[in-house]
Coordinates of C-alpha atoms and ligand atoms in Angstrom, one line a residue:
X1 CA -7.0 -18.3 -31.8
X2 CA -5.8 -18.3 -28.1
X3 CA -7.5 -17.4 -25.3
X4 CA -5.6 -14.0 -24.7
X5 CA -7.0 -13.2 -28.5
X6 CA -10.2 -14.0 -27.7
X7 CA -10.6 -12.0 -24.6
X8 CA -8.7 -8.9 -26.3
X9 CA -11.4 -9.3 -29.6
X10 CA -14.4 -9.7 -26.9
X11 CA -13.3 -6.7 -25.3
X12 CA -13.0 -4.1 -28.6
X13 CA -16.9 -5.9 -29.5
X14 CA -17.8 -4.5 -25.9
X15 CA -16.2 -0.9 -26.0
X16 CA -13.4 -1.4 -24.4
X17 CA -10.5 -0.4 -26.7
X18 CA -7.7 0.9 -24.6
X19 CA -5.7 -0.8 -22.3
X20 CA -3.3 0.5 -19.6
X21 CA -0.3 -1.8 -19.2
X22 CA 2.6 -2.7 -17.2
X23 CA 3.0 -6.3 -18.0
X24 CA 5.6 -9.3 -16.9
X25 CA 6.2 -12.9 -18.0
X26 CA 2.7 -14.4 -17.3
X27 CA 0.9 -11.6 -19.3
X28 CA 3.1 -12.7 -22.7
X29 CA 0.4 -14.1 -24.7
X30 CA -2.0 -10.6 -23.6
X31 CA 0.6 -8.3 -25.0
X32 CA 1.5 -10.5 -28.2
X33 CA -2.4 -10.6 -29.1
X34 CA -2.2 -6.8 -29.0
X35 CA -0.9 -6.6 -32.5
X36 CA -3.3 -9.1 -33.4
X37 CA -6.1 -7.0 -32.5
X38 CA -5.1 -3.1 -33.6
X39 CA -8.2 -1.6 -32.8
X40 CA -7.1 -2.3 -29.0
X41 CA -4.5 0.7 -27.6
X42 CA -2.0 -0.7 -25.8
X43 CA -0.9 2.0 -22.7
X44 CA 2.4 1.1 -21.1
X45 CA 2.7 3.1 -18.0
X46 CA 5.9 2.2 -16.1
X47 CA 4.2 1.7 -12.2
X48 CA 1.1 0.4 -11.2
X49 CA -0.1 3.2 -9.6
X50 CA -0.1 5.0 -13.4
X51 CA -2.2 2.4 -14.9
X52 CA -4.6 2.3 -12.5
X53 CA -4.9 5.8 -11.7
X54 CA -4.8 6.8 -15.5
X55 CA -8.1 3.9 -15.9
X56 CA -9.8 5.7 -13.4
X57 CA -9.4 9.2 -15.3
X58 CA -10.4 7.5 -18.8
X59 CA -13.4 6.1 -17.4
X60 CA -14.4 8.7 -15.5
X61 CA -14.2 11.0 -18.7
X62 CA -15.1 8.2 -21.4
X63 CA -17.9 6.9 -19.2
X64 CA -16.8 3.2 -20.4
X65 CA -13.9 1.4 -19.0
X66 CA -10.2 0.7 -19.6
X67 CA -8.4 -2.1 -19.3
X68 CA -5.6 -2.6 -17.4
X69 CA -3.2 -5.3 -17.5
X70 CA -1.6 -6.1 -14.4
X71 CA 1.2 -8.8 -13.2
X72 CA 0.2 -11.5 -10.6
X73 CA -0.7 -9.5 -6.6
X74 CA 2.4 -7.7 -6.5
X75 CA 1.4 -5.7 -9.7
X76 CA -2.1 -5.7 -9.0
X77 CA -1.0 -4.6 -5.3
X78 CA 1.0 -1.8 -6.5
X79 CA -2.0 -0.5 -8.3
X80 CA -4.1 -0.4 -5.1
X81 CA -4.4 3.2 -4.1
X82 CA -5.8 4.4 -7.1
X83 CA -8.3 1.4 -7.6
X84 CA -9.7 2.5 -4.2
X85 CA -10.2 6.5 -5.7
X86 CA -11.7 4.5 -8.7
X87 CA -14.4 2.7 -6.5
X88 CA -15.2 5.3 -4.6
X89 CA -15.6 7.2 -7.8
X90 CA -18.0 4.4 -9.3
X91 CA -15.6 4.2 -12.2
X92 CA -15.8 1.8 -14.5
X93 CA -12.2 0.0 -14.9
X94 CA -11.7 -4.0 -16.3
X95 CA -8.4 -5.5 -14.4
X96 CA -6.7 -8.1 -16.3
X97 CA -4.4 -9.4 -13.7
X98 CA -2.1 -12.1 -15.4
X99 CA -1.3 -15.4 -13.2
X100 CA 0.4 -18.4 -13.5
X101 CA -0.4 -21.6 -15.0
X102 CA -3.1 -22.9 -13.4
X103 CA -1.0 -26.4 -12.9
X104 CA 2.1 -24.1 -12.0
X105 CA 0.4 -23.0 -8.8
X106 CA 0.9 -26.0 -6.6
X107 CA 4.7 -25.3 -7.0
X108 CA 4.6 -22.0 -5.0
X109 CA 6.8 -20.2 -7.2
X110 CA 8.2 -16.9 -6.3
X111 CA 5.3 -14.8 -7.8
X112 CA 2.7 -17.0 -6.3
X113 CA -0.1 -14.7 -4.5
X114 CA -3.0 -14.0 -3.1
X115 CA -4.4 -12.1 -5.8
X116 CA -8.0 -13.3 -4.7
X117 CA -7.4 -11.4 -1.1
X118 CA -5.8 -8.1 -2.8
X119 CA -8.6 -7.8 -5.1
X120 CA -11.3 -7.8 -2.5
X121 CA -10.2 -4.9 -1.5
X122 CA -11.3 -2.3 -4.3
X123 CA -12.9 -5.3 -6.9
X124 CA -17.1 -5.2 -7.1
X125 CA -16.7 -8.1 -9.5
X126 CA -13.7 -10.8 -9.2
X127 CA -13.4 -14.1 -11.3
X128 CA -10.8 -16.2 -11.8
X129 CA -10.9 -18.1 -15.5
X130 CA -9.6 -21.4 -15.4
X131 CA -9.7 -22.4 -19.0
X132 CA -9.2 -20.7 -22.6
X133 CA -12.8 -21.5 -23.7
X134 CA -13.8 -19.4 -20.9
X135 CA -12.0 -16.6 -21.3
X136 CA -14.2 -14.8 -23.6
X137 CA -17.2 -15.2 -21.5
X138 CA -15.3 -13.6 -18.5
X139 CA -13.8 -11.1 -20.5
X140 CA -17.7 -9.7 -21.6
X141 CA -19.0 -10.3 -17.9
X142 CA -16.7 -8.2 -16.4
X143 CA -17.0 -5.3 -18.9
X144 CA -20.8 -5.8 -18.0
X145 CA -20.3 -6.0 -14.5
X146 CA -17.9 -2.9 -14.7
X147 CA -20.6 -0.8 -16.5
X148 CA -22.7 -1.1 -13.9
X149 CA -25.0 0.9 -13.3
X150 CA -23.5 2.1 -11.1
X151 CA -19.9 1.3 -12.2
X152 CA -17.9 -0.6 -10.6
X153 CA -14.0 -2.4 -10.7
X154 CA -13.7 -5.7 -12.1
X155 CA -11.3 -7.5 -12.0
X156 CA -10.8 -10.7 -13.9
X157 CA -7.6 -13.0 -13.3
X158 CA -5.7 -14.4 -16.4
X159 CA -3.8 -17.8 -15.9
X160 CA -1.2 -17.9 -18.6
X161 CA -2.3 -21.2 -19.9
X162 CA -5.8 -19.9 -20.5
X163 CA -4.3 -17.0 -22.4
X164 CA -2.2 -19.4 -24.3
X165 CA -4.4 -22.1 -25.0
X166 CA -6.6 -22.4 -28.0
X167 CA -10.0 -21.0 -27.5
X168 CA -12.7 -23.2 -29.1
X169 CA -15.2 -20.5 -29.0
X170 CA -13.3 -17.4 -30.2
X171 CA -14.6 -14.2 -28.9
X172 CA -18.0 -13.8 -27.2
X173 CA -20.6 -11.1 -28.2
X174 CA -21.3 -7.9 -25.9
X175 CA -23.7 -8.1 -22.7
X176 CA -26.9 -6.2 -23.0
X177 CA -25.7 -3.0 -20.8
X178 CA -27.9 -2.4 -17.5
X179 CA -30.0 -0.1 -16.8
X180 CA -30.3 2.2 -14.2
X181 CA -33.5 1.8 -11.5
X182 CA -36.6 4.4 -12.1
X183 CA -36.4 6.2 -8.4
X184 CA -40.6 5.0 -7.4
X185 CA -43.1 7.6 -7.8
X186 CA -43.5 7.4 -3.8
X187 CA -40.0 8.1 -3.0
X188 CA -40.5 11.3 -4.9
X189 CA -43.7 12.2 -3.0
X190 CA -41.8 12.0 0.0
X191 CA -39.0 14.1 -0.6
X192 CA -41.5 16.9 -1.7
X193 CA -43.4 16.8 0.8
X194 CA -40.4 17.2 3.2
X195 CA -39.6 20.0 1.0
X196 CA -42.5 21.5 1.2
X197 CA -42.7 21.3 4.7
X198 CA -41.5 25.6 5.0
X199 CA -38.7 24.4 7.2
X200 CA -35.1 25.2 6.0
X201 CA -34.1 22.1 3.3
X202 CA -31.2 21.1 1.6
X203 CA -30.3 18.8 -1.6
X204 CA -26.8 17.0 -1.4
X205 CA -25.8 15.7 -4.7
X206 CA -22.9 14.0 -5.9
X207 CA -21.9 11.2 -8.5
X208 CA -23.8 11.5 -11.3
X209 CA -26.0 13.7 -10.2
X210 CA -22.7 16.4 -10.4
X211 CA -23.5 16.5 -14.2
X212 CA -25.0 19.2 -15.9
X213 CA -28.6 17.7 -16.7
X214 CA -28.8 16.5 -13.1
X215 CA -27.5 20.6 -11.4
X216 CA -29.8 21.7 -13.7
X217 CA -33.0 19.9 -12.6
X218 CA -31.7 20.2 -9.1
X219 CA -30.8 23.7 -9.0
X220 CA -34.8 24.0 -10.5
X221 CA -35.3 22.5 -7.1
X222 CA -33.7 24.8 -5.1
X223 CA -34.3 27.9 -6.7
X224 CA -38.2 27.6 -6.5
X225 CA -38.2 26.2 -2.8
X226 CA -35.4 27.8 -1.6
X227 CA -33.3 24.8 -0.4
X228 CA -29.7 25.4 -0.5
X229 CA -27.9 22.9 -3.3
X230 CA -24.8 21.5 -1.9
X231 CA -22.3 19.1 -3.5
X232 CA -20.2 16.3 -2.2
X233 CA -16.7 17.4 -1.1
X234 CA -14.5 15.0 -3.4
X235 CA -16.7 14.4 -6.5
X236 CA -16.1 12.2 -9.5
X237 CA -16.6 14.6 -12.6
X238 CA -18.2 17.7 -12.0
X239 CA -19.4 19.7 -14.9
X240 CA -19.0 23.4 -13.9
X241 CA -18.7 26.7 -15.1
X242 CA -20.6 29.3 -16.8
X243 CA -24.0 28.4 -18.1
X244 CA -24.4 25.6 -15.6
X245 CA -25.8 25.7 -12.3
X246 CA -23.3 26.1 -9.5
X247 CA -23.4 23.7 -6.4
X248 CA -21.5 24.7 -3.4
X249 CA -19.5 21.9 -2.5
X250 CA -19.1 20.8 1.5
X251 CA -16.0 22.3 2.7
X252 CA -13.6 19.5 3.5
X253 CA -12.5 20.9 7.3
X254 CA -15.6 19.0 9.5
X255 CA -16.7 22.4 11.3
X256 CA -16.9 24.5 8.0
X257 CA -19.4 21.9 6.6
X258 CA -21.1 22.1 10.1
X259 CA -21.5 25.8 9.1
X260 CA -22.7 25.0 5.8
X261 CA -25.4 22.7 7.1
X262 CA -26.2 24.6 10.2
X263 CA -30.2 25.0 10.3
X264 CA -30.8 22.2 7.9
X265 CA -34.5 20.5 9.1
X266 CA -34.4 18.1 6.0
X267 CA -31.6 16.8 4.2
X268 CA -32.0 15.5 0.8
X269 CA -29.4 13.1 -0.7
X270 CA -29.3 12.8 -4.5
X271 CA -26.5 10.2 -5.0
X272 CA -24.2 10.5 -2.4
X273 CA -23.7 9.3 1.2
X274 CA -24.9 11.2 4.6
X275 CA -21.9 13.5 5.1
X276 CA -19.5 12.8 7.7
X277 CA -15.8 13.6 8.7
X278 CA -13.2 12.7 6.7
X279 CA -11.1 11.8 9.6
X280 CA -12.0 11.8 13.7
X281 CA -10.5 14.6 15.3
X282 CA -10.7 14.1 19.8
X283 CA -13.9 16.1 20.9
X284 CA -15.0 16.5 17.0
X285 CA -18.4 15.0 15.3
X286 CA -17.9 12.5 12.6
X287 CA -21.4 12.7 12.0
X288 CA -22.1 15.7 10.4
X289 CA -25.7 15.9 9.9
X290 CA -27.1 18.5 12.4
X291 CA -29.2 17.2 15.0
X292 CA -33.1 17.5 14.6
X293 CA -32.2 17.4 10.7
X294 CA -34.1 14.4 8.9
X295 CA -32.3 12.6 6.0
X296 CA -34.1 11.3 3.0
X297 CA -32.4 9.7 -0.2
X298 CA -34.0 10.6 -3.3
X299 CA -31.8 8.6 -5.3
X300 CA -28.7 6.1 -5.1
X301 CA -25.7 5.7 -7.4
X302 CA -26.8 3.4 -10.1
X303 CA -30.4 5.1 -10.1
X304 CA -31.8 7.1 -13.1
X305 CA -30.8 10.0 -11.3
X306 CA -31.7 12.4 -14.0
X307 CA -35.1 11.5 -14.2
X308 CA -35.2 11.3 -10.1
X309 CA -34.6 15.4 -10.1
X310 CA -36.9 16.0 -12.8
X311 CA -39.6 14.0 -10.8
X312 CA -39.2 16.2 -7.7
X313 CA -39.0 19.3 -9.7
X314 CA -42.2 18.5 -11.9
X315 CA -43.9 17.3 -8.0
X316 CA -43.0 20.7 -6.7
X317 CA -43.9 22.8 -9.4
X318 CA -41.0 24.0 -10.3
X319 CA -40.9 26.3 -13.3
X320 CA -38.8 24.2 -16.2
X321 CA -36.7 27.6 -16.1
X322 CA -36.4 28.3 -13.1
X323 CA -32.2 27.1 -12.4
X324 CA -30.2 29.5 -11.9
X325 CA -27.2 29.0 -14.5
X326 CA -24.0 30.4 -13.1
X327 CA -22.7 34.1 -14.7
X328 CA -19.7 34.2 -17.5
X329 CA -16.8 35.7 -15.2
X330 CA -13.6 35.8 -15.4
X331 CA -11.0 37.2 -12.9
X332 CA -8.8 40.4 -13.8
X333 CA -5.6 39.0 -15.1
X334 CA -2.9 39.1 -12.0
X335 CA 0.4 40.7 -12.3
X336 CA 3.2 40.1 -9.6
X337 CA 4.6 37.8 -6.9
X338 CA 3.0 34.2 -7.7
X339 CA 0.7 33.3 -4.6
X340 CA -2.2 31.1 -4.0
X341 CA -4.8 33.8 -5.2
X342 CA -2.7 35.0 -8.1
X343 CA -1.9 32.0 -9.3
X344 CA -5.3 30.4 -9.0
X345 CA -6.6 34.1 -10.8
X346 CA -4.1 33.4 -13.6
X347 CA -5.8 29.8 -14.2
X348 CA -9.6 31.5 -14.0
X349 CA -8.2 33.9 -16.3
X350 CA -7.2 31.6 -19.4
X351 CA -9.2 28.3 -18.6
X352 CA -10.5 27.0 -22.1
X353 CA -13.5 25.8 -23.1
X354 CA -14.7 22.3 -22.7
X355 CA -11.4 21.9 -20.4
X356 CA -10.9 18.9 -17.9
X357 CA -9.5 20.3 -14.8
X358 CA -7.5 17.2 -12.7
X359 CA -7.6 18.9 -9.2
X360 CA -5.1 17.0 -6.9
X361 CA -4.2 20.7 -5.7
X362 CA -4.5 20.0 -2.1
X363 CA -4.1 23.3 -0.2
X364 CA -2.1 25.5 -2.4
X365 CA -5.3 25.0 -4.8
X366 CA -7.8 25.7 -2.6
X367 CA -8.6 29.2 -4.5
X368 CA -8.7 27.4 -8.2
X369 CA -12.4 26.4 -8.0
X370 CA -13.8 29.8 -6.6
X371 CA -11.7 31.6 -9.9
X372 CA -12.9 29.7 -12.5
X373 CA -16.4 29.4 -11.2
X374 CA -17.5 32.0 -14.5
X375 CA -14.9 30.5 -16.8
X376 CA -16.3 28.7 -20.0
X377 CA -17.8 25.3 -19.2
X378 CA -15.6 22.9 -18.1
X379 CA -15.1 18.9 -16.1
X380 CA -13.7 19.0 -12.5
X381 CA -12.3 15.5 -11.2
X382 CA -11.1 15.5 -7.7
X383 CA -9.6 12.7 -5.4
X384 CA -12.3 10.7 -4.4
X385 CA -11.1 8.2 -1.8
X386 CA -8.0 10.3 0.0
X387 CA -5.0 8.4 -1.5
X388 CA -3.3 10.8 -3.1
X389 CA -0.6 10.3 -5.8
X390 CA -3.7 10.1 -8.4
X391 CA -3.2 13.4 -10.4
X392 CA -0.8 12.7 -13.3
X393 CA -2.1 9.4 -13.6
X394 CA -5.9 10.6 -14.0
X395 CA -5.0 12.8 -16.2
X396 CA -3.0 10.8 -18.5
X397 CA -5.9 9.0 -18.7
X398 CA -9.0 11.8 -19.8
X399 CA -6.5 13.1 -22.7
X400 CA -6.7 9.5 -23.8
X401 CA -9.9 9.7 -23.3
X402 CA -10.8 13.0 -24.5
X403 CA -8.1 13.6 -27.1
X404 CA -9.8 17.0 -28.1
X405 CA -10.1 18.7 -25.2
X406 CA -7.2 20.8 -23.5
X407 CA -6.4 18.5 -19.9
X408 CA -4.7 20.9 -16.6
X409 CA -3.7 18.7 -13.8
X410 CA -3.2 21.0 -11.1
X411 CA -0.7 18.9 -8.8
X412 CA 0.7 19.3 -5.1
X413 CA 4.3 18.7 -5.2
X414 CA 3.7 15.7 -2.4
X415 CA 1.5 13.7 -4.3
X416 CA 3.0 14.4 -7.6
X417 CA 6.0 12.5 -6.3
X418 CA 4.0 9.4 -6.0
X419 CA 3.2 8.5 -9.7
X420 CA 5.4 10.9 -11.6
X421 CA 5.7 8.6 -14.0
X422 CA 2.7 9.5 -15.6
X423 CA 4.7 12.0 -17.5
X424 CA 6.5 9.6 -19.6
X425 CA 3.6 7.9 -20.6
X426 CA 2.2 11.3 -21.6
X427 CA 5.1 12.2 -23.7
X428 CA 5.2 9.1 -25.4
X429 CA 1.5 9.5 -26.4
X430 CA 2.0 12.6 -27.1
X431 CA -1.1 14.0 -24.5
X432 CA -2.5 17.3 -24.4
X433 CA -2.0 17.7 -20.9
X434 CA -0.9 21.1 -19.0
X435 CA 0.6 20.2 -15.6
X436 CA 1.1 23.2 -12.6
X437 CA 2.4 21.7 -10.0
X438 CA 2.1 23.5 -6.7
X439 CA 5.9 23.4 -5.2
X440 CA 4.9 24.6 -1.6
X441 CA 8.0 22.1 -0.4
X442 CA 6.1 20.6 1.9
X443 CA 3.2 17.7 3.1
X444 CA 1.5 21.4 4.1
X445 CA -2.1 19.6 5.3
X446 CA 0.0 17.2 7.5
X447 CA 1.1 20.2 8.9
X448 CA -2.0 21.8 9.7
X449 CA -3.7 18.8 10.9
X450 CA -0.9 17.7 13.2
X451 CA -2.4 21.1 15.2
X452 CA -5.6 19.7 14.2
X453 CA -5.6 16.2 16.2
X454 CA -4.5 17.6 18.8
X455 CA -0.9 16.1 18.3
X456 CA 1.7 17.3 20.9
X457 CA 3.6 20.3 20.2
X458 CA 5.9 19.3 16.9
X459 CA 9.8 18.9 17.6
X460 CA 11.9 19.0 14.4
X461 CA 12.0 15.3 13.6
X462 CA 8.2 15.7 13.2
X463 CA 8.9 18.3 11.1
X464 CA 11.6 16.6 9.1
X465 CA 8.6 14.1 8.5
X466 CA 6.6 16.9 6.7
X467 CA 8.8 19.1 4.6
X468 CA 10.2 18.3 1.4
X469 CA 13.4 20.5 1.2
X470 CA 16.7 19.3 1.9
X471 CA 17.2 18.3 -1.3
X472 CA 14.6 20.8 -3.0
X473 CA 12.7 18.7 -5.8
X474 CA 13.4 20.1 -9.1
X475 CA 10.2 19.4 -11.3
X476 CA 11.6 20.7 -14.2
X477 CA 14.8 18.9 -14.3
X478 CA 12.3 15.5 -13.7
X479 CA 10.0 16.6 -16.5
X480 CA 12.9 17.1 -19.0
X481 CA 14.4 13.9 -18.1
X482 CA 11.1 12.3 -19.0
X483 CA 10.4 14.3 -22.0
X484 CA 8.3 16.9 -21.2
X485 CA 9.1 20.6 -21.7
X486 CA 8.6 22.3 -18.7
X487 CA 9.0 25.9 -17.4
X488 CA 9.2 27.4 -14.1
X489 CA 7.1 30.3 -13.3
X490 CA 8.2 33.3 -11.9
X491 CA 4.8 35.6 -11.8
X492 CA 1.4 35.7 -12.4
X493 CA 1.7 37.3 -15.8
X494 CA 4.4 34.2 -16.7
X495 CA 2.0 31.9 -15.5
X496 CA -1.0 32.8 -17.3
X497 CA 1.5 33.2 -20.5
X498 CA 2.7 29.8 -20.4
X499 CA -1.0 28.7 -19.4
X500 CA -1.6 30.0 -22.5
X501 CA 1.4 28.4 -24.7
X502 CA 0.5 25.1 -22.8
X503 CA -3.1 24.5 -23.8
X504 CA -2.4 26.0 -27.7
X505 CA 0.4 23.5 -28.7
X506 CA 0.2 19.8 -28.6
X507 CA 1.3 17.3 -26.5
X508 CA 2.0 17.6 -22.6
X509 CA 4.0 20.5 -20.9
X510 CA 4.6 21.0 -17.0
X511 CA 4.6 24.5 -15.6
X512 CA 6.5 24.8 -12.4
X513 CA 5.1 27.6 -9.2
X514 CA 7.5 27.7 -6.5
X515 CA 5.2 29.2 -3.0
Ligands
TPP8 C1 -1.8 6.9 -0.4 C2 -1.7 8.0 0.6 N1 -0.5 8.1 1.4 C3 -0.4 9.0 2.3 C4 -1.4 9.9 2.5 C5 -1.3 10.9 3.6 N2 -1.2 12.3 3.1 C6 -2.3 13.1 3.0 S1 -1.9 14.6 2.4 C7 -0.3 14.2 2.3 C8 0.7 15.2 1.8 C9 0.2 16.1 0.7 O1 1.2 16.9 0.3 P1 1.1 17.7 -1.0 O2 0.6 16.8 -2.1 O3 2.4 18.4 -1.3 O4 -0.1 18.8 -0.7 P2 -0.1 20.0 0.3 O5 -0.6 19.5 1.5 O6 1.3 20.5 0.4 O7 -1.0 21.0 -0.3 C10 -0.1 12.9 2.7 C11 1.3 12.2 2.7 C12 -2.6 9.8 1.7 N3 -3.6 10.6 1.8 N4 -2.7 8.9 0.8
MG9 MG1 3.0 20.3 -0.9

């Protein structure tokens, strides 16, 4: 057997058994081996920015990596944007990036790249294998290193001749998993007795501590104490809905969190960092812990988490039943003119159970979350890092993932634009995805923080620079044309309707709102 062989049989023994592709000359051997090995899916996603984004959304869901097969640093490259959501979502996500010949590099052919210096970028792990008997090796230590805890992007170079050449040692056997740290008995104590101090205290959780175990031992916390539970503004995968405790996530606009952490004397942060500013504004904090306000960590990403809240709980005597599990509620089913609020009551209204909601929404969704805070429980994935253009991708990649559970990517028209893609790969899958996008024609953030920077007055080539009319974008003549059925929307009561029609037949469909 080859090297590319053994690497794709090492990866199906460790888990990984999907891989998101878009592959070139280099990567021959990869994509030949792939019918050698059927248990490995092969993904072709036709940009960068699709595979990496949709690896992102299946690991984030799957809670194991992806693959990805990538060409040389211009592939690789391509897929940058969504690799850095993925690391600052701790995904786990296995980059194969294909090279040349390792005796081809001296020539300084075309492709020839720095694929060491792109990487470093968004890659936790980074190896290059130089022969085929290594290649299995590599292949399980970077599906080790990927899993973390906490996870991480690795990325593991392929030179063709390794993936050609005959592999005397076939495929290599799985790495023992890690495991996540025990938080020490004395960080606990210190938190509590912070806690306990009668001065006003909050809990900040994010990452994994966004699940529904961790809210719950948390929201145990908070409810006996009476310290505020607050969640990070951009989390990973937040399990939400009715039955689960409900965090109040920090509102991204830097003076609104100010408000929601306004009196705060001790700060406790369960898997996240100290929140700050997502951008400097003249005259603005970036720093957004109030002063006076202490800040303790409870627990770090790649810590058992879990068990961290249930230690502070148990250390403050906190009744086992005391969270407080958010109500079933739904919203009364709108009728009329589609607008933010009607459109985001029409979603709240119909949201199934055990749905993953893709939330690259941006302003026109900004009422979404507060509707289907009662619906029946449910995943919320946001953008994690900023770079948008993540939201078809991601969830291409949790209906892979989750191929049971109902997917609605609610998508800005902007950002759509980036990966659109994505909706190919979809219907060639066949994907249960539901896509709204939000057509508010415009950048409509880059509008508000132009005012918000403090940017002079905006003349109309500014302007030009933030509207997308002139041509109008029609997303339903782009979804046809890549095989998905789409439908424009023109009221609430259509909306929820095809809502409806959406998540009961398979495969992927894209719903059109025009604001
Ligand atoms: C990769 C990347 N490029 C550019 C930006 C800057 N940016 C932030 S928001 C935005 C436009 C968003 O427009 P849209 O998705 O339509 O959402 P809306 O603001 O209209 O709700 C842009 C270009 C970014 N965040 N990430
Ligand atoms: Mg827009």
């Amino acid at each position: 057997m080859n090297g590319a062989r053994a690497l794709l049989s090492t990866f199906v023994d460790s888990g990984v058994d999907v891989c998101f592709a878009n592959p070139g000359t280099s990567e021959m051997h990869f994509v030949a081996a792939l019918d050698q090995v059927p248990a490995m899916r092969g993904i072709l996603c036709l940009f960068e920015g699709v595979v990496t984004g949709a690896a992102d959304g299946y690991g984030r869901v799957a809670g194991r990596p992806a693959a990805t097969l990538l060409h040389l640093g211009p592939g690789l490259g391509n897929g940058l944007a969504n690799l850095h959501n993925a690391r600052r979502a701790h995904t786990p996500i296995v980059n194969v990036v294909g090279d040349h010949a390792t005796y081809h590099a001296r020539y300084d052919a075309p492709l020839q790249s720095d694929i060491a210096s792109i990487a470093s970028a968004v890659s936790g792990w980074y190896r290059s294998t130089a022969r085929a008997d290594d290649v299995a090796g590599d292949g399980a230590d970077a599906v080790a290193a990927a899993m973390g805890p906490p996870g991480r992007v690795a990325t593991l170079v392929l030179p063709a001749d390794a993936s050609w050449s005959e592999s005397s040692t076939g495929p290599c056997p799985p790495r023992p998993p890690g495991r996540a740290a025990v938080v020490p008995a004395d960080t606990v104590e210190e938190v509590a007795k912070a806690m306990r101090s009668g001065e006003k205290a909050a809990l900040l959780v994010g990452g994994r501590a966004m699940r529904a175990d961790a809210l719950q031992a948390a929201s145990r916390v908070a409810v006996s104490t009476g310290a505020a539970l607050l969640g990070e503004t951009f989390p990973a995968n937040l399990e939400r809905g009715a039955g689960i405790p409900a965090v109040e996530r920090l509102a991204y606009f830097a003076e609104m969190a100010q408000g929601q952490l306004d009196g705060v004397r001790h700060l406790v942060l369960v898997d996240t960092a100290s929140p700050v500013s997502f951008f400097a504004y003249p005259d603005k904090a970036s720093d957004l812990v109030p002063s006076g306000c202490t800040v303790d960590t409870l627990a770090r990403s790649g810590d058992d988490v879990v068990g961290a809240l249930e230690a502070l709980a148990e250390a403050l005597g906190a009744p086992v039943d005391a969270a407080a599990p958010a109500p079933p509620a739904r919203p009364d089913r709108p009728a009329g003119a589609l607008t933010t609020e009607s459109l985001a009551a029409a979603i709240g209204g119909v949201l199934p159970e055990g749905a993953i909601v893709v939330d690259e929404g941006n302003t026109s969704g900004l009422f979404v979350s507060g509707a289907t805070a009662g619906a029946p429980r449910h995943d919320w994935l946001t953008l994690t890092g900023g770079a948008i253009g993540i939201g078809l991708p991601m969830a291409t990649g949790a209906a892979v993932a989750a191929p049971d559970r109902p997917v609605l990517a609610l998508q800005a028209d902007g950002s759509a634009m980036y990966t659109l893609q994505a909706l190919w790969t979809q219907a060639r899958e066949g994907l249960d995805v539901t896509t709204v996008v939000l057509s508010n024609r415009s950048y409509a953030i880059l509008n508000i923080e132009l005012h918000r920077v403090g940017a002079d007055a905006e003349g109309p080539m500014a302007r030009r620079l933030l509207d997308l009319t002139d041509p109008e974008l029609d997303f339903c003549a782009l979804a046809c044309g890549m095989g998905v059925p789409a439908h424009r929307a023109d009221s609430a009561e259509d909306l929820a309707a095809a809502l409806e029609t959406g998540f009961s037949e398979s495969g992927p469909s894209l719903i059109e709102v025009q604001l």
